[in-house]
Coordinates of C-alpha atoms and ligand atoms in Angstrom, one line a residue:
Chain A
M963 CA 186.0 85.2 -53.1
L964 CA 189.6 84.2 -53.4
I965 CA 192.3 86.8 -53.0
L966 CA 196.0 86.5 -53.6
A967 CA 197.8 89.0 -51.3
I968 CA 201.5 90.0 -51.6
D969 CA 203.6 92.3 -49.5
T970 CA 207.3 92.9 -49.7
S971 CA 207.5 96.2 -47.8
A972 CA 209.7 94.6 -45.2
V973 CA 209.9 90.8 -45.4
A974 CA 208.6 88.9 -48.5
S975 CA 205.2 87.4 -47.9
A976 CA 202.2 86.1 -49.8
A977 CA 198.8 84.6 -48.8
L978 CA 195.6 83.1 -50.2
I979 CA 192.6 84.7 -48.6
S980 CA 189.1 83.4 -48.9
D981 CA 185.8 84.2 -47.2
D982 CA 185.2 80.4 -47.0
A983 CA 188.4 79.8 -45.0
M984 CA 188.8 79.9 -41.2
E985 CA 189.9 83.4 -40.2
G986 CA 189.9 84.1 -43.9
V987 CA 193.4 82.6 -44.5
V988 CA 193.7 79.6 -46.8
D989 CA 197.5 79.5 -46.5
S990 CA 200.4 82.0 -46.3
F991 CA 204.1 82.3 -46.1
A992 CA 206.6 84.9 -45.0
T993 CA 210.3 85.1 -44.9
E994 CA 212.4 86.2 -41.9
D995 CA 214.9 88.3 -43.8
T996 CA 214.3 91.5 -45.7
R997 CA 216.7 91.0 -48.6
S998 CA 215.8 87.9 -50.6
H999 CA 212.5 89.0 -52.1
A1000 CA 213.4 88.4 -55.7
E1001 CA 214.5 84.8 -55.1
V1002 CA 211.8 83.6 -52.7
L1003 CA 208.6 85.4 -53.7
V1004 CA 207.5 83.6 -56.9
P1005 CA 208.6 80.1 -55.7
G1006 CA 206.6 80.9 -52.5
I1007 CA 203.5 81.9 -54.5
E1008 CA 203.9 78.8 -56.7
Q1009 CA 203.8 76.6 -53.6
L1010 CA 200.8 78.4 -52.1
L1011 CA 198.8 77.8 -55.2
A1012 CA 199.9 74.1 -55.5
G1013 CA 199.2 73.5 -51.8
A1014 CA 195.7 74.9 -52.1
G1015 CA 195.1 73.2 -55.4
V1016 CA 194.1 76.4 -57.1
S1017 CA 195.3 78.0 -60.3
G1018 CA 195.4 81.6 -61.5
A1019 CA 192.0 81.2 -63.0
D1020 CA 190.5 80.5 -59.6
I1021 CA 191.7 83.8 -58.1
D1022 CA 189.3 86.7 -58.1
L1023 CA 191.6 89.6 -57.4
I1024 CA 195.2 90.4 -56.3
V1025 CA 196.1 92.8 -53.5
T1026 CA 199.6 94.1 -53.1
G1027 CA 201.2 96.1 -50.3
V1028 CA 202.3 99.5 -51.7
G1029 CA 204.6 100.4 -48.9
P1030 CA 206.1 102.4 -47.5
G1031 CA 209.2 100.2 -47.4
P1032 CA 212.8 100.0 -48.7
F1033 CA 212.4 100.7 -52.4
T1034 CA 214.0 97.7 -54.1
G1035 CA 212.2 95.1 -51.9
L1036 CA 208.9 97.0 -52.2
R1037 CA 209.1 97.0 -56.0
S1038 CA 209.7 93.2 -56.1
G1039 CA 206.2 92.6 -54.7
I1040 CA 204.5 95.3 -56.8
A1041 CA 206.2 94.1 -60.0
T1042 CA 205.2 90.6 -59.3
A1043 CA 201.6 91.5 -58.5
R1044 CA 201.2 93.8 -61.5
T1045 CA 202.5 91.1 -63.9
L1046 CA 200.4 88.3 -62.4
A1047 CA 197.3 90.6 -62.7
F1048 CA 198.1 91.3 -66.3
A1049 CA 198.9 87.7 -67.2
W1050 CA 195.8 86.3 -65.4
N1051 CA 193.7 89.3 -66.4
K1052 CA 192.6 89.9 -62.8
P1053 CA 191.8 93.2 -61.0
L1054 CA 194.7 94.5 -58.9
Y1055 CA 194.5 96.7 -55.8
G1056 CA 197.1 98.2 -53.5
L1057 CA 196.9 98.7 -49.7
M1058 CA 199.1 100.6 -47.5
S1059 CA 201.5 98.1 -45.9
L1060 CA 201.2 99.4 -42.4
D1061 CA 197.5 98.6 -42.5
A1062 CA 198.5 94.9 -42.1
I1063 CA 200.0 95.6 -38.6
A1064 CA 197.1 97.9 -37.7
L1065 CA 194.6 95.1 -38.3
E1066 CA 196.6 92.8 -36.1
V1067 CA 196.6 95.5 -33.3
A1068 CA 192.8 95.9 -33.7
E1069 CA 192.3 92.2 -33.2
S1070 CA 194.5 92.0 -30.1
T1071 CA 193.2 92.3 -26.6
G1072 CA 193.6 95.7 -25.0
A1073 CA 194.1 97.6 -28.3
P1074 CA 194.0 101.4 -27.5
A1075 CA 191.6 103.8 -29.3
E1076 CA 194.6 105.6 -30.9
F1077 CA 198.0 104.2 -31.8
L1078 CA 200.9 104.3 -34.2
V1079 CA 202.3 101.6 -36.4
A1080 CA 206.0 101.9 -37.3
T1081 CA 208.4 99.9 -39.5
D1082 CA 212.1 100.2 -40.2
A1083 CA 213.0 102.8 -42.8
R1084 CA 216.8 102.4 -42.3
R1085 CA 219.0 105.5 -42.0
K1086 CA 217.8 105.8 -38.4
E1087 CA 214.3 106.6 -39.5
V1088 CA 210.9 104.8 -39.3
Y1089 CA 207.9 104.6 -41.6
W1090 CA 204.9 105.4 -39.5
A1091 CA 201.2 106.1 -39.5
R1092 CA 198.5 107.0 -36.8
Y1093 CA 195.4 104.9 -36.5
T1094 CA 192.1 105.3 -34.6
L1095 CA 190.0 102.4 -33.5
L1096 CA 186.4 102.2 -32.6
D1097 CA 185.1 99.0 -30.8
G1098 CA 184.5 96.2 -33.2
Q1099 CA 185.5 98.2 -36.3
L1100 CA 188.4 98.2 -38.7
P1101 CA 191.2 100.5 -37.8
E1102 CA 191.0 103.9 -39.6
L1103 CA 194.1 105.7 -40.9
A1104 CA 194.1 109.1 -39.2
D1105 CA 197.6 110.4 -40.3
G1106 CA 200.3 109.3 -42.5
P1107 CA 202.1 107.4 -43.8
H1108 CA 205.2 109.4 -43.0
V1109 CA 209.0 108.8 -42.7
G1110 CA 210.9 110.3 -39.9
F1111 CA 213.0 109.9 -36.8
A1112 CA 211.6 107.6 -34.1
S1113 CA 212.3 110.3 -31.4
E1114 CA 210.0 112.7 -33.2
L1115 CA 206.9 110.5 -33.2
P1116 CA 203.6 111.6 -31.5
D1117 CA 203.4 110.5 -27.9
L1118 CA 201.2 107.3 -28.4
P1119 CA 201.8 103.6 -28.1
V1120 CA 203.8 102.3 -31.1
Y1121 CA 203.3 98.9 -32.7
G1122 CA 205.5 97.1 -35.2
A1123 CA 209.2 96.3 -35.8
G1124 CA 210.0 100.0 -36.2
A1125 CA 209.0 100.4 -32.5
G1126 CA 211.1 97.5 -31.4
I1127 CA 214.3 98.9 -32.9
Y1128 CA 213.8 102.2 -31.1
A1129 CA 212.2 100.9 -27.9
D1130 CA 214.5 103.3 -26.0
V1131 CA 212.8 106.4 -27.4
V1132 CA 209.2 105.3 -28.2
K1133 CA 206.4 103.6 -26.3
A1134 CA 206.9 100.2 -28.0
D1135 CA 204.3 97.6 -27.4
E1136 CA 206.3 94.5 -26.4
D1137 CA 204.1 91.9 -28.1
F1138 CA 204.4 93.7 -31.4
Q1139 CA 208.1 94.8 -31.4
D1140 CA 209.1 92.3 -34.1
T1141 CA 205.9 92.5 -36.1
Q1142 CA 206.4 93.2 -39.9
P1143 CA 203.6 93.8 -42.4
S1144 CA 202.3 90.4 -43.7
A1145 CA 200.4 89.5 -46.8
A1146 CA 198.0 87.4 -44.7
S1147 CA 196.9 90.4 -42.6
L1148 CA 196.9 92.7 -45.6
G1149 CA 194.7 90.3 -47.5
Q1150 CA 192.3 89.9 -44.5
F1151 CA 192.1 93.7 -44.4
A1152 CA 191.3 93.9 -48.1
L1153 CA 188.6 91.2 -47.7
A1154 CA 187.1 93.1 -44.7
L1155 CA 187.1 96.4 -46.6
L1156 CA 185.4 94.8 -49.6
S1157 CA 182.8 93.1 -47.4
A1158 CA 182.1 96.5 -45.9
G1159 CA 181.5 97.8 -49.5
R1160 CA 184.6 100.0 -49.5
E1161 CA 186.6 100.6 -52.6
L1162 CA 190.3 99.6 -52.7
P1163 CA 193.0 101.9 -54.1
D1164 CA 195.4 101.1 -57.0
S1165 CA 199.0 99.8 -56.8
T1166 CA 200.9 103.1 -56.9
P1167 CA 203.9 102.6 -54.6
L1168 CA 204.3 104.9 -51.6
Y1169 CA 208.0 105.7 -51.7
L1170 CA 207.8 108.8 -49.4
R1171 CA 211.4 109.7 -50.2
E1172 CA 212.8 111.0 -53.5
S1173 CA 215.8 109.3 -55.0
D1174 CA 219.0 110.6 -53.5
A1175 CA 220.2 112.0 -56.7
Q1176 CA 221.4 115.6 -56.6
V1177 CA 221.1 117.9 -59.7
P1178 CA 224.7 118.9 -60.2
G1179 CA 225.4 122.6 -59.8
P1180 CA 227.2 124.7 -62.5
R1181 CA 230.8 123.7 -62.8
K1182 CA 233.2 126.1 -61.1
R1183 CA 235.4 127.9 -63.6
A1184 CA 239.1 127.9 -62.9
L1185 CA 239.9 131.6 -62.2
Chain B
M371 CA 203.8 89.4 -94.8
N372 CA 206.9 87.8 -96.3
S373 CA 206.1 84.1 -96.9
A374 CA 209.1 81.9 -97.0
P375 CA 209.0 78.2 -97.9
A376 CA 208.2 76.1 -94.9
S377 CA 211.5 74.3 -95.2
D378 CA 213.4 77.6 -94.6
P379 CA 215.0 77.1 -91.1
R380 CA 214.8 80.8 -90.5
Q381 CA 211.0 80.7 -90.4
A382 CA 210.9 78.0 -87.7
G383 CA 212.1 77.8 -84.1
P384 CA 210.9 78.5 -80.6
L385 CA 208.8 81.6 -79.9
V386 CA 210.7 83.4 -77.1
L387 CA 209.8 86.6 -75.2
G388 CA 212.8 88.5 -73.8
I389 CA 212.8 91.1 -71.0
E390 CA 215.5 93.7 -70.4
S391 CA 215.8 96.1 -67.4
S392 CA 219.5 96.3 -66.5
C393 CA 219.9 100.0 -67.0
D394 CA 217.5 102.8 -68.1
E395 CA 215.7 101.0 -70.9
T396 CA 212.7 98.8 -70.2
G397 CA 212.6 96.4 -73.1
V398 CA 210.4 93.5 -74.2
G399 CA 211.2 91.7 -77.5
I400 CA 209.8 88.6 -79.2
V401 CA 211.5 86.4 -81.6
R402 CA 210.7 83.1 -83.4
G403 CA 214.0 81.3 -83.7
T404 CA 216.2 83.9 -85.4
T405 CA 213.3 86.0 -86.7
L406 CA 212.5 89.2 -85.0
L407 CA 208.8 89.7 -84.4
S408 CA 208.8 92.8 -82.0
N409 CA 211.1 95.0 -80.1
T410 CA 209.4 97.4 -77.7
V411 CA 211.6 99.8 -75.6
S412 CA 210.6 102.4 -73.1
S413 CA 213.4 104.6 -72.0
S414 CA 213.7 106.7 -68.9
M415 CA 216.6 108.7 -70.4
D416 CA 214.7 112.0 -70.3
E417 CA 214.3 111.7 -66.5
H418 CA 218.1 111.4 -66.1
V419 CA 219.1 114.4 -68.3
R420 CA 219.1 117.0 -65.5
F421 CA 221.4 114.7 -63.4
G422 CA 223.9 114.2 -66.3
G423 CA 223.9 110.5 -65.8
V424 CA 221.7 107.5 -65.1
I425 CA 220.2 107.6 -61.5
P426 CA 219.6 104.0 -60.5
E427 CA 216.6 104.7 -58.3
I428 CA 214.9 106.8 -60.9
A429 CA 215.6 104.1 -63.5
S430 CA 214.1 101.4 -61.2
R431 CA 210.9 103.4 -60.6
A432 CA 210.5 103.9 -64.3
H433 CA 210.9 100.2 -65.0
L434 CA 208.1 99.3 -62.5
D435 CA 205.7 101.6 -64.3
A436 CA 206.8 100.8 -67.8
F437 CA 206.9 97.1 -67.7
V438 CA 203.3 96.0 -68.2
P439 CA 202.6 98.6 -70.9
T440 CA 205.8 97.6 -72.7
L441 CA 204.9 93.9 -72.5
Q442 CA 201.4 94.6 -73.8
E443 CA 202.7 96.6 -76.8
S444 CA 205.3 94.0 -77.6
L445 CA 202.8 91.2 -77.7
R446 CA 200.4 93.3 -79.8
T447 CA 203.1 94.2 -82.3
A448 CA 204.2 90.5 -82.6
G449 CA 200.6 89.4 -82.9
V450 CA 201.0 86.7 -80.4
T451 CA 199.6 85.9 -76.9
L452 CA 201.3 84.8 -73.8
E453 CA 199.9 81.3 -74.4
D454 CA 201.7 81.1 -77.8
V455 CA 205.1 81.7 -76.2
D456 CA 207.5 78.7 -75.8
A457 CA 209.9 80.3 -73.3
I458 CA 210.7 83.5 -71.5
A459 CA 214.2 85.0 -71.1
V460 CA 215.3 87.8 -68.8
T461 CA 218.5 89.7 -68.2
S462 CA 219.7 88.6 -64.7
G463 CA 223.0 90.5 -64.9
P464 CA 225.2 92.3 -65.1
G465 CA 223.6 95.7 -64.5
L466 CA 222.1 98.0 -61.9
A467 CA 220.9 95.8 -59.0
G468 CA 217.6 97.6 -58.3
A469 CA 216.8 97.9 -62.0
L470 CA 217.5 94.2 -62.7
M471 CA 215.3 93.3 -59.8
V472 CA 212.2 94.7 -61.5
G473 CA 212.7 92.8 -64.7
V474 CA 213.5 89.6 -62.9
C475 CA 210.5 89.7 -60.6
A476 CA 208.2 90.5 -63.6
A477 CA 209.7 87.7 -65.6
K478 CA 209.3 85.2 -62.8
A479 CA 205.7 86.2 -62.3
L480 CA 205.1 85.8 -66.1
A481 CA 206.7 82.4 -66.0
L482 CA 204.5 81.4 -63.0
A483 CA 201.3 82.7 -64.6
S484 CA 201.9 81.2 -68.0
G485 CA 203.6 78.0 -66.9
K486 CA 206.4 78.7 -69.5
P487 CA 210.1 77.9 -68.9
L488 CA 212.3 80.8 -67.8
Y489 CA 215.9 81.5 -68.8
A490 CA 218.0 83.9 -66.7
I491 CA 220.6 85.2 -69.1
N492 CA 223.7 87.4 -69.4
H493 CA 223.2 90.9 -70.7
L494 CA 226.6 91.1 -72.4
V495 CA 226.2 87.8 -74.3
A496 CA 222.7 89.0 -75.4
H497 CA 224.4 91.9 -77.1
V498 CA 226.1 89.3 -79.2
G499 CA 222.9 87.2 -79.6
V500 CA 221.2 90.0 -81.4
G501 CA 223.7 89.7 -84.2
L502 CA 222.3 86.2 -85.0
L503 CA 218.8 87.6 -85.9
D504 CA 217.9 87.4 -89.6
M505 CA 217.9 90.8 -91.1
P506 CA 219.6 92.4 -94.0
E507 CA 222.1 94.3 -91.9
N508 CA 223.1 91.2 -90.0
R509 CA 225.5 89.1 -92.1
L510 CA 226.3 86.5 -89.4
P511 CA 223.2 84.4 -89.9
E512 CA 224.1 84.0 -93.6
K513 CA 227.4 82.6 -92.6
R514 CA 225.8 80.4 -89.9
L515 CA 223.4 78.7 -92.3
P516 CA 222.9 76.0 -93.3
E517 CA 224.6 74.2 -90.5
N518 CA 223.2 76.6 -87.9
R519 CA 226.6 77.2 -86.5
L520 CA 228.4 80.5 -85.8
P521 CA 231.6 81.4 -87.6
E522 CA 234.6 80.0 -85.9
N523 CA 236.8 82.8 -84.5
L524 CA 234.0 85.2 -83.6
G525 CA 234.7 88.1 -81.3
A526 CA 232.5 90.9 -79.9
L527 CA 233.4 94.5 -79.0
L528 CA 230.7 96.0 -76.7
V529 CA 230.8 99.7 -76.0
S530 CA 228.1 101.5 -74.1
G531 CA 227.3 103.8 -71.1
G532 CA 227.5 100.7 -68.8
H533 CA 230.2 98.6 -70.4
T534 CA 233.3 98.3 -72.5
E535 CA 234.4 94.8 -73.3
I536 CA 236.1 92.6 -75.9
L537 CA 234.8 89.0 -75.9
R538 CA 235.6 85.8 -77.7
I539 CA 232.6 83.6 -78.5
R540 CA 233.3 80.0 -79.1
S541 CA 229.7 79.0 -78.5
I542 CA 227.0 81.6 -77.8
T543 CA 225.2 79.2 -75.5
D544 CA 228.1 78.0 -73.3
D545 CA 231.6 79.2 -74.2
V546 CA 232.2 82.9 -73.9
E547 CA 235.5 84.4 -72.8
L548 CA 236.3 87.9 -71.6
L549 CA 239.5 89.0 -73.2
G550 CA 239.5 92.6 -71.9
S551 CA 237.4 95.3 -70.3
T552 CA 237.5 98.7 -68.8
I553 CA 239.0 98.8 -65.3
D554 CA 237.1 102.0 -64.3
D555 CA 234.5 104.0 -66.3
A556 CA 232.7 102.6 -69.3
A557 CA 233.4 104.5 -72.5
G558 CA 229.9 106.0 -72.6
E559 CA 230.3 107.2 -69.0
A560 CA 233.5 109.0 -70.0
Y561 CA 231.5 110.7 -72.9
D562 CA 228.8 111.8 -70.4
K563 CA 231.4 113.3 -67.9
V564 CA 233.3 115.1 -70.6
A565 CA 230.2 116.4 -72.2
R566 CA 229.2 117.9 -68.9
L567 CA 232.7 119.5 -68.5
L568 CA 232.2 121.1 -71.9
G569 CA 228.6 122.1 -71.2
L570 CA 227.3 119.9 -74.0
G571 CA 224.5 118.2 -72.1
Y572 CA 223.3 114.6 -71.7
P573 CA 223.7 112.0 -73.2
G574 CA 227.2 112.9 -74.0
G575 CA 227.8 110.4 -76.9
P576 CA 225.7 112.1 -79.6
A577 CA 226.6 115.6 -78.3
I578 CA 230.3 115.1 -78.5
D579 CA 230.1 113.1 -81.8
K580 CA 228.2 116.0 -83.4
I581 CA 230.5 118.9 -82.3
A582 CA 233.6 116.8 -82.8
R583 CA 233.0 116.9 -86.6
T584 CA 233.7 120.6 -86.6
G585 CA 236.9 120.3 -84.4
N586 CA 240.5 119.4 -85.1
P587 CA 241.2 116.0 -83.4
K588 CA 244.9 116.7 -83.6
A589 CA 244.7 120.1 -81.9
I590 CA 245.4 118.5 -78.5
R591 CA 246.8 115.1 -77.6
F592 CA 245.1 113.4 -74.8
P593 CA 246.5 110.3 -73.1
R594 CA 245.6 106.7 -74.2
G595 CA 245.0 104.8 -70.9
L596 CA 246.8 101.6 -70.2
S597 CA 248.9 101.9 -73.3
Q598 CA 252.4 102.0 -71.7
P599 CA 254.6 98.9 -72.1
K600 CA 254.3 98.0 -68.4
Y601 CA 250.6 97.4 -68.9
M602 CA 250.8 96.0 -72.5
G603 CA 253.8 93.6 -72.3
T604 CA 254.3 91.6 -75.5
A605 CA 252.2 89.0 -77.3
E606 CA 254.4 86.3 -75.8
E607 CA 254.5 87.8 -72.3
P608 CA 251.3 90.0 -72.0
G609 CA 251.3 92.7 -69.4
P610 CA 248.5 92.9 -66.8
H611 CA 246.2 95.0 -68.9
R612 CA 247.1 94.2 -72.5
Y613 CA 243.5 94.2 -73.7
D614 CA 242.0 96.4 -70.9
W615 CA 240.9 100.0 -71.0
S616 CA 240.9 102.9 -68.6
F617 CA 239.1 106.2 -69.2
S618 CA 239.4 108.0 -65.8
G619 CA 242.8 109.5 -66.6
L620 CA 241.5 110.8 -69.9
K621 CA 238.6 112.4 -68.2
T622 CA 241.0 114.1 -65.7
A623 CA 243.2 115.3 -68.6
V624 CA 240.3 116.9 -70.3
A625 CA 239.3 118.7 -67.1
R626 CA 242.8 120.0 -66.6
C627 CA 242.9 121.2 -70.2
V628 CA 239.7 123.1 -69.8
E629 CA 240.9 124.7 -66.6
Q630 CA 244.2 125.8 -68.3
F631 CA 242.3 127.6 -71.0
E632 CA 240.1 129.3 -68.4
A633 CA 243.0 130.2 -66.2
R634 CA 244.7 131.9 -69.1
G635 CA 241.5 133.8 -69.8
E636 CA 241.2 132.2 -73.2
E637 CA 238.1 130.9 -74.8
V638 CA 237.8 127.1 -74.4
P639 CA 238.0 125.5 -77.9
V640 CA 235.1 123.1 -77.2
A641 CA 235.0 121.5 -80.7
D642 CA 238.7 120.8 -80.7
I643 CA 238.6 119.3 -77.2
A644 CA 235.6 117.2 -78.1
A645 CA 237.3 116.0 -81.3
A646 CA 240.6 115.3 -79.5
F647 CA 238.8 113.5 -76.6
Q648 CA 236.7 111.4 -79.1
E649 CA 239.9 110.5 -81.0
A650 CA 241.6 109.4 -77.9
V651 CA 238.7 107.1 -76.8
V652 CA 238.1 105.7 -80.3
D653 CA 241.8 105.2 -81.0
I654 CA 242.5 103.2 -77.8
I655 CA 239.3 101.2 -78.0
T656 CA 239.8 100.1 -81.6
S657 CA 243.6 99.6 -81.4
K658 CA 243.3 97.3 -78.4
A659 CA 240.2 95.5 -79.8
V660 CA 242.0 94.8 -83.1
L661 CA 245.1 93.7 -81.2
A662 CA 243.0 91.3 -79.1
C663 CA 241.4 89.9 -82.3
R664 CA 244.8 89.4 -84.1
E665 CA 246.4 87.7 -81.1
N666 CA 243.5 85.4 -80.5
G667 CA 242.8 84.4 -84.1
I668 CA 239.5 86.3 -84.2
T669 CA 238.5 87.0 -87.8
E670 CA 234.8 88.1 -87.4
L671 CA 234.0 91.0 -85.0
L672 CA 230.6 92.0 -83.9
L673 CA 230.2 95.6 -82.6
G674 CA 227.5 96.1 -80.0
G675 CA 226.3 98.6 -77.3
G676 CA 224.9 102.1 -77.6
V677 CA 228.2 103.7 -78.5
A678 CA 228.1 101.7 -81.7
A679 CA 226.0 104.7 -82.8
N680 CA 229.1 106.8 -82.7
S681 CA 230.2 107.7 -86.2
R682 CA 233.9 107.9 -85.5
L683 CA 234.0 104.6 -83.6
R684 CA 232.2 102.9 -86.5
E685 CA 234.6 104.5 -89.0
L686 CA 237.8 103.7 -87.3
T687 CA 236.8 100.2 -86.2
G688 CA 235.9 99.5 -89.8
Q689 CA 239.2 100.9 -91.1
R690 CA 241.4 99.0 -88.7
C691 CA 239.4 95.7 -89.0
R692 CA 239.7 95.9 -92.8
S693 CA 243.5 96.4 -92.7
A694 CA 243.8 93.5 -90.2
G695 CA 241.6 91.2 -92.4
I696 CA 238.8 91.1 -89.8
T697 CA 235.2 91.1 -91.0
L698 CA 233.2 93.7 -89.0
H699 CA 229.5 93.2 -88.2
V700 CA 227.3 96.0 -86.9
P701 CA 223.7 95.1 -86.2
P702 CA 221.0 97.8 -86.8
L703 CA 221.3 100.5 -84.3
Q704 CA 218.0 100.0 -82.4
L705 CA 219.3 96.5 -81.7
C706 CA 222.8 97.8 -80.5
T707 CA 221.3 99.8 -77.6
D708 CA 219.8 97.8 -74.7
N709 CA 216.5 96.1 -75.7
G710 CA 214.4 93.0 -75.1
A711 CA 214.9 91.5 -78.6
M712 CA 218.5 90.7 -77.8
V713 CA 217.5 88.9 -74.7
A714 CA 214.9 86.9 -76.7
A715 CA 217.4 86.2 -79.4
L716 CA 219.9 84.7 -76.9
G717 CA 217.0 82.9 -75.2
A718 CA 216.0 81.3 -78.5
Q719 CA 219.6 80.1 -79.0
L720 CA 219.5 78.5 -75.6
V721 CA 216.2 76.8 -76.2
M722 CA 217.4 75.5 -79.6
A723 CA 220.6 74.2 -78.0
G724 CA 218.6 72.2 -75.5
I725 CA 220.0 74.1 -72.5
A726 CA 217.9 73.6 -69.3
P727 CA 215.9 76.6 -68.1
S728 CA 216.8 78.5 -64.9
G729 CA 213.7 77.9 -62.9
V730 CA 212.2 80.8 -60.7
A731 CA 214.5 80.6 -57.7
F732 CA 217.6 82.4 -59.0
A733 CA 218.7 85.8 -57.8
P734 CA 219.7 88.7 -60.1
D735 CA 223.5 89.3 -60.1
S736 CA 224.6 92.8 -60.8
S737 CA 228.2 91.6 -61.5
L738 CA 227.3 88.3 -63.4
P739 CA 230.5 87.2 -65.2
V740 CA 230.4 86.9 -68.9
T741 CA 231.4 83.3 -68.7
T742 CA 227.9 82.6 -67.3
V743 CA 225.7 82.8 -70.4
S744 CA 222.6 81.5 -68.6
V745 CA 222.1 80.8 -64.9
Ligands
ZN2191 ZN1 224.0 96.9 -72.7

């Protein structure tokens, strides 16, 4: 099984995942910055395919991160994934982007049985979710995703770049304080879920916030 | 099917798929050369009504969900597959940044998946490109044939919710000049704001156009922005805004007028105010556009953008062009509003002119200058 995974909920990233490859990852790329998704994503995927010597026809399914994440960047990945799935006529699934970090936590040494994952939501807030972990199993989402102030998170260890930014008010795990959701981990998570016979959700974005638009009130009459 | 002789140049040309997402319309259109094959548009306008204007984030969300269904429908209508397509074109600016991003990402993905060349093109020039499609209402192609050249001295007046510009087009593929534009609100935006002031709903253009017909445009005189000598100068020594427009002062004048009626406890004469406002907008747009044409030797003018639907604008532009000896071209209305066919039409011109494609590494540019026809 060959999976193309894409996530642009924070940085732009893509990966080719195969159950034949070591650790499941054929190849992957991720940007450092969080603002150039539209430029770099498709060229990056093009290189991934060329480097691995595969074409669209060889891919079995596409998985995209559905956020939460800053809207414009998030949509870049979903628009790309949906269009590729249409053009190649491949099934498309969506995974919650914070799952990518949760899987990396689960695979690290000393992972706690219950923890939070947080990423930057800008405006002094974080996107976060609570996970539980049983020995040797995949992390299970227990609560979330939510958006809110870092200072109001449950009192648990927090993993991910959202914890790093607010290390003064949360129990940030040092090894994970710069970690962003990556397509490589997201794709591995998808592969693990499929191997376990689980169904994957669709690509509906998780915005968590409404647009800022205000419905204008009635105009004040001059009197 | 209309079967034309194979030698007819209008029946040949590259098959180009165009994608538009710069504002609140998700458009996918397909042309072969200068022949329109499909023009599918999905609008999120209904979702903006309660806000009285386009909300960028709402438009962007709608683009994401509308894109693949719109693409599918456009391919089906044209009776072609992605493999048949020779090139893909997409609006890369100007427009709303987040909205442009959706179309650009989708277009790049489509180019990658199909291996077709991708052209990143200018939305404003695409409004002109649509005038080159072969259809009874479009007279430009007739003039262009048989040498496949545009008339010399071609100008374009673009008026919509997002833009108000007068352009000179020497070559649609690589020589477009901005003669004048609005320095604040677009004309369509001014319509929306005034319609809200008058309680006429959204979108303001059709609402004001309709009620204005029952009002007296001379009942009130509203100011014509940037018409004073210090802005206009003379033909020899043009002022700083000779061909530019401004609508924010007009909007304020309408608000003050409404307040004065209310303060006096009188009923607000909505139809008269709408008619007088519309007359002020249309008067200043057409007088400056015709001035720009005359002083720049433009003898063929194309009208584009959604406000081309406005009956008074069409009427007065027609009148003033006629007396100035300018031939006016107005494409069919569904091609004047934002759509994918105009993007495809310009894309086909670029392909036919042998212009190199843009690749997949460009970034959308919300303020792309009109001089950049393709990236
Ligand atoms: Zn437009």
